[in-house]
Coordinates of C-alpha atoms and ligand atoms in Angstrom, one line a residue:
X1 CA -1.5 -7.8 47.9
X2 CA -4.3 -6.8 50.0
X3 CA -6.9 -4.8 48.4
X4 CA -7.7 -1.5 50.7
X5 CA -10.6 1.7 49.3
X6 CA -7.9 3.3 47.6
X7 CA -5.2 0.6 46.2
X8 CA -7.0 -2.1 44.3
X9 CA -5.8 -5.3 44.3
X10 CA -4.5 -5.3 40.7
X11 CA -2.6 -2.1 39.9
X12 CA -4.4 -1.0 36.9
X13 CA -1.5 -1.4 34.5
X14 CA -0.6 -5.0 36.1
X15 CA 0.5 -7.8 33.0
X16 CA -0.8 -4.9 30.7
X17 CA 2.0 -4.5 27.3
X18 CA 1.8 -3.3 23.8
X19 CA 3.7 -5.0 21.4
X20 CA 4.9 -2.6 18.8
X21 CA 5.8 -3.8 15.3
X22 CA 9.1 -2.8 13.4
X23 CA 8.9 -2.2 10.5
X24 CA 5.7 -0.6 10.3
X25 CA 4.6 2.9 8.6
X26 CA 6.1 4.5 5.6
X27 CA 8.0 2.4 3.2
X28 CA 10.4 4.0 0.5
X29 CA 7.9 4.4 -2.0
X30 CA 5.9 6.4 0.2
X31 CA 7.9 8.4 1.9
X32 CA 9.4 9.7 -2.0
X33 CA 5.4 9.9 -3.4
X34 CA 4.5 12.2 0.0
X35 CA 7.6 14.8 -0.1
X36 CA 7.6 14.5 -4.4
X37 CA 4.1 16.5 -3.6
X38 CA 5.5 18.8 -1.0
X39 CA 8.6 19.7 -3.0
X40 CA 6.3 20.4 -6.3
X41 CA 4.3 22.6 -4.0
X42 CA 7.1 24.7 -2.6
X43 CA 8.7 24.3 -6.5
X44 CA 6.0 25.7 -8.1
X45 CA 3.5 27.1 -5.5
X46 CA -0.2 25.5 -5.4
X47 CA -2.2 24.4 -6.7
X48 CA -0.8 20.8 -7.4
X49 CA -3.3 18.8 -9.0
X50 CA -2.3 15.4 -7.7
X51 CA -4.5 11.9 -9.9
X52 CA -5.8 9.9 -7.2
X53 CA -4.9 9.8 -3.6
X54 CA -0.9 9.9 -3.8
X55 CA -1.1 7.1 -0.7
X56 CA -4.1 5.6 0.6
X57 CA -4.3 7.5 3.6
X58 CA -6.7 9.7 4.8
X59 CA -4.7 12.0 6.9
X60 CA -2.1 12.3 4.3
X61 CA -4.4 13.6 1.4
X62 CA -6.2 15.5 3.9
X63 CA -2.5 17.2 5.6
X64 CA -1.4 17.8 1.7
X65 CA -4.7 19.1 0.4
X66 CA -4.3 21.9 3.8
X67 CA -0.8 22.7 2.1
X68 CA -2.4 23.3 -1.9
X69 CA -2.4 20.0 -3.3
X70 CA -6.1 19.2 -5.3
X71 CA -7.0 15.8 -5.5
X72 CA -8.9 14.2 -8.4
X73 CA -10.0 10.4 -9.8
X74 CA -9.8 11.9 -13.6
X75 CA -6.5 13.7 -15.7
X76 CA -10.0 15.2 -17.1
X77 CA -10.6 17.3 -14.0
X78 CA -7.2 19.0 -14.3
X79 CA -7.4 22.0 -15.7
X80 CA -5.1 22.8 -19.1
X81 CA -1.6 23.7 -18.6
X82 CA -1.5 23.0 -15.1
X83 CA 1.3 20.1 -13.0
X84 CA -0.6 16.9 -12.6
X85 CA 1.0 14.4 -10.3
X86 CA 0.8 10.5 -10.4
X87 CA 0.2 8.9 -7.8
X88 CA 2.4 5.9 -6.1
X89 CA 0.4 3.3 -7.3
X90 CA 1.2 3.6 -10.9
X91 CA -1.0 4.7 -14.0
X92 CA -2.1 2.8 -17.6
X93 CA -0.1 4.3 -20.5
X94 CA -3.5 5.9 -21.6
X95 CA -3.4 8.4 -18.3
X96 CA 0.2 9.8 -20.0
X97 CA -1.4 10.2 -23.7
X98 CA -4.4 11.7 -21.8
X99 CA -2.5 14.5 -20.0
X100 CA -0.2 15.2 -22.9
X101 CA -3.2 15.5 -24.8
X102 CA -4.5 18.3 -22.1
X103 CA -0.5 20.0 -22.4
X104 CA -0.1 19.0 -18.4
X105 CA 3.0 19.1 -17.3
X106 CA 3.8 15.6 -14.9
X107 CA 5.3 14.6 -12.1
X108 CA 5.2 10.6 -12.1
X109 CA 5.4 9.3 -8.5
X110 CA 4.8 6.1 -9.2
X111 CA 7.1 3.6 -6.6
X112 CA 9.3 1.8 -8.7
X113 CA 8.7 -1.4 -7.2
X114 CA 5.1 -0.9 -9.1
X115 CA 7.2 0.1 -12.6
X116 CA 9.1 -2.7 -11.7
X117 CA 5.6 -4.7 -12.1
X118 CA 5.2 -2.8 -15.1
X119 CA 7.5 -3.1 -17.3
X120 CA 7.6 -7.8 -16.2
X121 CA 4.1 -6.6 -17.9
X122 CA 5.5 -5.3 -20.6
X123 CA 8.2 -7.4 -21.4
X124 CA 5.9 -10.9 -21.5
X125 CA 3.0 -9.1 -23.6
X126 CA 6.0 -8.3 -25.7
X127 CA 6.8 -12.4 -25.9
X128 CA 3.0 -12.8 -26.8
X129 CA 2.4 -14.5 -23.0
X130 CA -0.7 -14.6 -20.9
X131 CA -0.1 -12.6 -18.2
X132 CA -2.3 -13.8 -14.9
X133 CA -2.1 -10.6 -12.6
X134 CA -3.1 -11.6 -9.5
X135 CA -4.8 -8.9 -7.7
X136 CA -7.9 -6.7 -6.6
X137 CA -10.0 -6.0 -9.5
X138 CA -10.9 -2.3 -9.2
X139 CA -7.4 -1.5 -7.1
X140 CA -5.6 1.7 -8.7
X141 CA -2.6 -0.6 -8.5
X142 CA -4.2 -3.3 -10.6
X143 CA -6.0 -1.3 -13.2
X144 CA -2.2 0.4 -14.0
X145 CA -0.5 -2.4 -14.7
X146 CA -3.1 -3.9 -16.7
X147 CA -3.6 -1.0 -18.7
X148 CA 0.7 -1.7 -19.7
X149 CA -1.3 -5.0 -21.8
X150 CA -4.7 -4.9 -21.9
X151 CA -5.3 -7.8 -24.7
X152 CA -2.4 -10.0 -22.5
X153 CA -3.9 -9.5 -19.1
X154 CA -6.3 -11.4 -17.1
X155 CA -7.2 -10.2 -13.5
X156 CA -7.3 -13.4 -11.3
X157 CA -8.7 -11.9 -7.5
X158 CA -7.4 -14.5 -4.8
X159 CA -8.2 -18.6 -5.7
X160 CA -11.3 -18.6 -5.7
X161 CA -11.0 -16.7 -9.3
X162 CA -8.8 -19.7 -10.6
X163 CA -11.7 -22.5 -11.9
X164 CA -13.1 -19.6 -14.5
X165 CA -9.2 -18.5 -16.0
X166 CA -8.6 -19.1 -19.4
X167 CA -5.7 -18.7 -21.1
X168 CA -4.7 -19.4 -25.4
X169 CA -1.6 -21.5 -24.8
X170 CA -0.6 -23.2 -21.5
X171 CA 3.0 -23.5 -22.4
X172 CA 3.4 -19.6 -22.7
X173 CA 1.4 -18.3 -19.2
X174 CA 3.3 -16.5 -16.5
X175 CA 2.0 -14.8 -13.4
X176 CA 2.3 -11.4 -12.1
X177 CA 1.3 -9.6 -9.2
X178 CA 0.0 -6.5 -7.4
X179 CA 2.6 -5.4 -5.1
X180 CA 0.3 -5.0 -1.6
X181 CA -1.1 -8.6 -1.3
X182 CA -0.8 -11.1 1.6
X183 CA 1.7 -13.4 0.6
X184 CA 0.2 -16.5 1.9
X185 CA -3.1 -15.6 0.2
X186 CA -1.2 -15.5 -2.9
X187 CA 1.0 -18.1 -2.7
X188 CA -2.0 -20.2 -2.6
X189 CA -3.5 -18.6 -5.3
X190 CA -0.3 -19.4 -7.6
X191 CA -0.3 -22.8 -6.5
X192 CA -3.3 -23.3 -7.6
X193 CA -2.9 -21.9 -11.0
X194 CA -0.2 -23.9 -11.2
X195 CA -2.1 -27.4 -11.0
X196 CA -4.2 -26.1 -13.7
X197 CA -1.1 -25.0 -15.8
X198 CA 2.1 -26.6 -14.8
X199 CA 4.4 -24.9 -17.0
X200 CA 3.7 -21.5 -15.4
X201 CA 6.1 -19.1 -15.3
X202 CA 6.7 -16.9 -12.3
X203 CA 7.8 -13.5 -12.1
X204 CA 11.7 -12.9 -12.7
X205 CA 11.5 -11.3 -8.8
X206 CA 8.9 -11.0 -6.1
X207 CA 6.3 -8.4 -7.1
X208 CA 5.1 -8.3 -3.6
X209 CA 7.4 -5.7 -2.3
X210 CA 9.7 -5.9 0.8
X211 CA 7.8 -3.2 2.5
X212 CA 4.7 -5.6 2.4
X213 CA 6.2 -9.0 3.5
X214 CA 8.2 -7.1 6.4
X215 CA 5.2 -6.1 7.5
X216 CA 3.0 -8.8 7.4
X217 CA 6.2 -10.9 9.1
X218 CA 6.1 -8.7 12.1
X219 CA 2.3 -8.6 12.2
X220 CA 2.7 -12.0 12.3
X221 CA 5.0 -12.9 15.2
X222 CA 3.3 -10.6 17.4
X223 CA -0.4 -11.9 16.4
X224 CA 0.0 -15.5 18.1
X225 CA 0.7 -12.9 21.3
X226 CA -2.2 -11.1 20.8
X227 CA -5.5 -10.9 22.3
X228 CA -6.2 -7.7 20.3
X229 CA -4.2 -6.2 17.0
X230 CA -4.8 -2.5 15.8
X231 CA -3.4 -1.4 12.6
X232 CA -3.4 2.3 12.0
X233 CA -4.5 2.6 8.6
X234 CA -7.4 3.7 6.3
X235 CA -10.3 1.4 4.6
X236 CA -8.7 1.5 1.1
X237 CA -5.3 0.9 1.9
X238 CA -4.7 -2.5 0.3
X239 CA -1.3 -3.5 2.7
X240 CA -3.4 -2.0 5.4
X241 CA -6.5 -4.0 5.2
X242 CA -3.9 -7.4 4.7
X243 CA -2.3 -6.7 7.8
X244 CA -5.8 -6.8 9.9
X245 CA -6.2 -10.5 8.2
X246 CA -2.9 -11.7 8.6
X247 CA -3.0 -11.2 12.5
X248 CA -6.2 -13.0 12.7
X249 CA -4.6 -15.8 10.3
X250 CA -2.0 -15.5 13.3
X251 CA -3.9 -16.6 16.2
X252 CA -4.6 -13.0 17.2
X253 CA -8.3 -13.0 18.8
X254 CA -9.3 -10.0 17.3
X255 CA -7.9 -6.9 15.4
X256 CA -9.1 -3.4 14.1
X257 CA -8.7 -1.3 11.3
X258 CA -8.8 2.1 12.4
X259 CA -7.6 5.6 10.9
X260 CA -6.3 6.4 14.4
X261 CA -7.1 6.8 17.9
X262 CA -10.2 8.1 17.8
X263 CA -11.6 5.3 16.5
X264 CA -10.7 2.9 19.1
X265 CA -13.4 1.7 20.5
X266 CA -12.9 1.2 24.5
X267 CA -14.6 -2.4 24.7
X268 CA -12.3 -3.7 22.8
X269 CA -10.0 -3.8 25.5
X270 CA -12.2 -6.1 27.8
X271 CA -10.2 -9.0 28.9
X272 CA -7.1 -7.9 27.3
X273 CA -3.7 -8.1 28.4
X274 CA -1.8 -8.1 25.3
X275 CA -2.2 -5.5 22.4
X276 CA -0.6 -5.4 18.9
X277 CA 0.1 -2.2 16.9
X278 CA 1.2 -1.9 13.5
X279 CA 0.3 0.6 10.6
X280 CA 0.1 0.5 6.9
X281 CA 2.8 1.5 4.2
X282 CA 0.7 4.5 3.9
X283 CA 0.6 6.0 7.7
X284 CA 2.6 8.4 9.3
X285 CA 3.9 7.3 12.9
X286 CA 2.6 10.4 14.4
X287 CA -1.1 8.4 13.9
X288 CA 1.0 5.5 15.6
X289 CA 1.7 7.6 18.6
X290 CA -1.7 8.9 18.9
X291 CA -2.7 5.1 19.5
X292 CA 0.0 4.7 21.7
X293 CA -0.6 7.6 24.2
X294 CA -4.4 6.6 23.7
X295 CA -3.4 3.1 25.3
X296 CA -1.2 4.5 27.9
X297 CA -4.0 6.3 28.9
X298 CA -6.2 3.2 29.6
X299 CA -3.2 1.6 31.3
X300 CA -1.2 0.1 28.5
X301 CA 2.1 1.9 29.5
X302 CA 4.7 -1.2 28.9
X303 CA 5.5 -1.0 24.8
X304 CA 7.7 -4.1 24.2
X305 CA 9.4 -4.2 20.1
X306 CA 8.8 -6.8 17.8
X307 CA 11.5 -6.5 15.2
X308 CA 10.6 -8.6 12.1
X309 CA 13.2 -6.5 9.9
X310 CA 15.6 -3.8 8.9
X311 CA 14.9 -1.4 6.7
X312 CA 17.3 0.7 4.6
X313 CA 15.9 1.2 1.0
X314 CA 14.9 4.5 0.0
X315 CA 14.2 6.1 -3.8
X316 CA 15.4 9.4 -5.1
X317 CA 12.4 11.6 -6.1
X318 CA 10.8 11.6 -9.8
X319 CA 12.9 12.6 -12.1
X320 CA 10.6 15.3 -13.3
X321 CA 11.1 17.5 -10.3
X322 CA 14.7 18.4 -11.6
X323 CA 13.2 19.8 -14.3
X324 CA 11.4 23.5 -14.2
X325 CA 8.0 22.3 -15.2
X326 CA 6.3 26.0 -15.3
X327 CA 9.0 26.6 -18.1
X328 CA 8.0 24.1 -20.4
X329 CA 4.5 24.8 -20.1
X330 CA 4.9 28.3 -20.8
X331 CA 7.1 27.3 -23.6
X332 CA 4.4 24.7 -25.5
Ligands
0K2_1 O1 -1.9 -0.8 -0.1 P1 -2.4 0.0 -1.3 O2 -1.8 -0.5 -2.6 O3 -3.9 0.2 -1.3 O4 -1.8 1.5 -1.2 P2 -1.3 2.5 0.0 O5 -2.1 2.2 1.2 O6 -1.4 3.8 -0.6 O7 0.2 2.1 0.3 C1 1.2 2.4 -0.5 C2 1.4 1.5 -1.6 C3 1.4 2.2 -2.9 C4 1.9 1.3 -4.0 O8 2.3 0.2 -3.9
SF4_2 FE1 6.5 0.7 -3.2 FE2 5.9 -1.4 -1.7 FE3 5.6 1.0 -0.8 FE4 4.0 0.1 -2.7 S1 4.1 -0.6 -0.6 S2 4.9 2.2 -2.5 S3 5.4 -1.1 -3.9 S4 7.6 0.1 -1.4

């Protein structure tokens, strides 16, 4: 083609594609934890007092918090009598004595992949094991499961923890984990616990849920493709910050964190042909389209799928939102 003042040479969208991820976004766990607080508002009216973000997303909390939802760290904060909900990453034990104690009335919406985690945690404290959790020290996720066996449970964060763990008996250890890490990461982790204790015992099922490995699978395929990846999701979402290294573990030259498009930062775009997109556990797909019509815009029109998996799993909501909650308040 022959470049004249007013066709350039290279139409601006020439070679230009997005490669979308499937699955990305909401897993089941989400999706039950997000509508548990919407039905509890229309249930009971607001406010919901809601312990911790009920996803790590920043949109969510802020979309929920517009509808009467009041978000706190502390059951502490909430005031007597009032519906306090949990939030999907689980809770110690001691956050249920602590709100019976204030006479809340609560709505767990814990996923029950994370109970799952829970009560493996329970059962080996029971059998008097060392329980190795592997995960992020300070994580929500990580503090309520360890909370299930305090005295049993040692934190190990990635290998480089694994030279300092200790345990009492090396025949009775087993490992656990949270359920939003990179699987690779891990994997090496529990290999090498297991050259320090051989006769470790792993979990009766993966703790890493399907919701994470699917997406880390597609971000993978796509990454080798890649000259950028953006993953819609915010700074403390644990799957969501996994997914940003696992393209770069790829072969993707670069890739972004970023709560949505207006964080995109134009530059990165310099020299790109090929762009990833994929989004957290926690995101809604509306922040995905936002991208998406953000990178149309700077003549990234084609959108090619990359289907890693196929999805089906969903929860029914807690159990507690059968129940009329008011009434037993006003009843205590
Ligand atoms: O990935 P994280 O555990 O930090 O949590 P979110 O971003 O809220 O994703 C949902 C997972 C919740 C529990 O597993
Ligand atoms: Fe449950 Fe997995 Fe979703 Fe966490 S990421 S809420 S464990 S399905």
């Amino acid at each position: 083609m022959t470049a004249t003042p007013d066709q350039p040479a290279t139409p601006a969208g020439a070679g230009k594609r997005v490669l979308l991820a499937s699955p990305r976004g909401y897993c089941a766990g989400v999706d039950r934890a997000v509508i548990a607080v919407e039905k509890a508002l229309e249930q009971y009216g607001a406010p919901i007092y809601v312990r911790h973000e009920i996803v790590h997303n920043k949109y969510v909390v802020k979309t929920l918090e517009k509808k009467g939802a009041i978000f706190v760290e502390e059951t502490a904060e909430v005031p007597e009598g009032s519906i306090v909900m949990f939030s999907a990453h689980g809770v110690a034990p001691v956050v249920h004595e602590e709100a019976a104690a204030r006479n809340l009335a609560t709505i767990d919406a814990t996923c029950p992949l994370v109970t799952k985690v829970h009560r493996e945690a329970v059962r080996y404290a029971k059998d008097d094991f060392d329980i190795l959790l592997i995960g992020h020290e300070g994580h929500e996720e990580v503090i309520g499961t360890s909370g299930e066996a305090p005295e049993h449970i040692t934190i190990v964060d990635g290998p480089a923890d694994v030279p300092d763990v200790k345990v009492r008996d090396e025949s009775k250890v087993v490992w656990l984990s949270q359920t939003t890490l990179s699987v690779d990461e891990t994997m090496e982790t529990v290999d090498r616990l297991k050259e320090k204790f051989p006769q470790l015992v792993s979990p009766p099922s993966d703790d890493i849920c399907y919701a994470t490995q699917n997406r880390q699978i597609a971000v993978k395929q796509m990454g080798a493709a890649a000259d950028l990846v953006i993953v819609v999701g915010s700074k403390n979402s644990s799957n969501s910050v996994r997914l940003v290294e696992v393209a770069l573990g790829a072969g993707a030259r670069d890739a972004h964190l970023v709560d949505g498009a207006e964080e995109i930062d134009a530059a990165w775009l310099d020299g790109v042909t090929t762009v990833g997109l994929t989004s957290g556990a926690s995101v809604p797909d509306v922040l995905v389209e936002g991208v998406l019509e953000w990178l149309s815009g700077h003549g990234f029109e084609d959108v090619e799928i990359v289907k890693a998996a196929e999805e089906s799993i969903t929860f029914s909501l807690p159990k507690e939102l059968r129940r009329d909650l008011r009434a037993e308040l006003g009843a205590s």
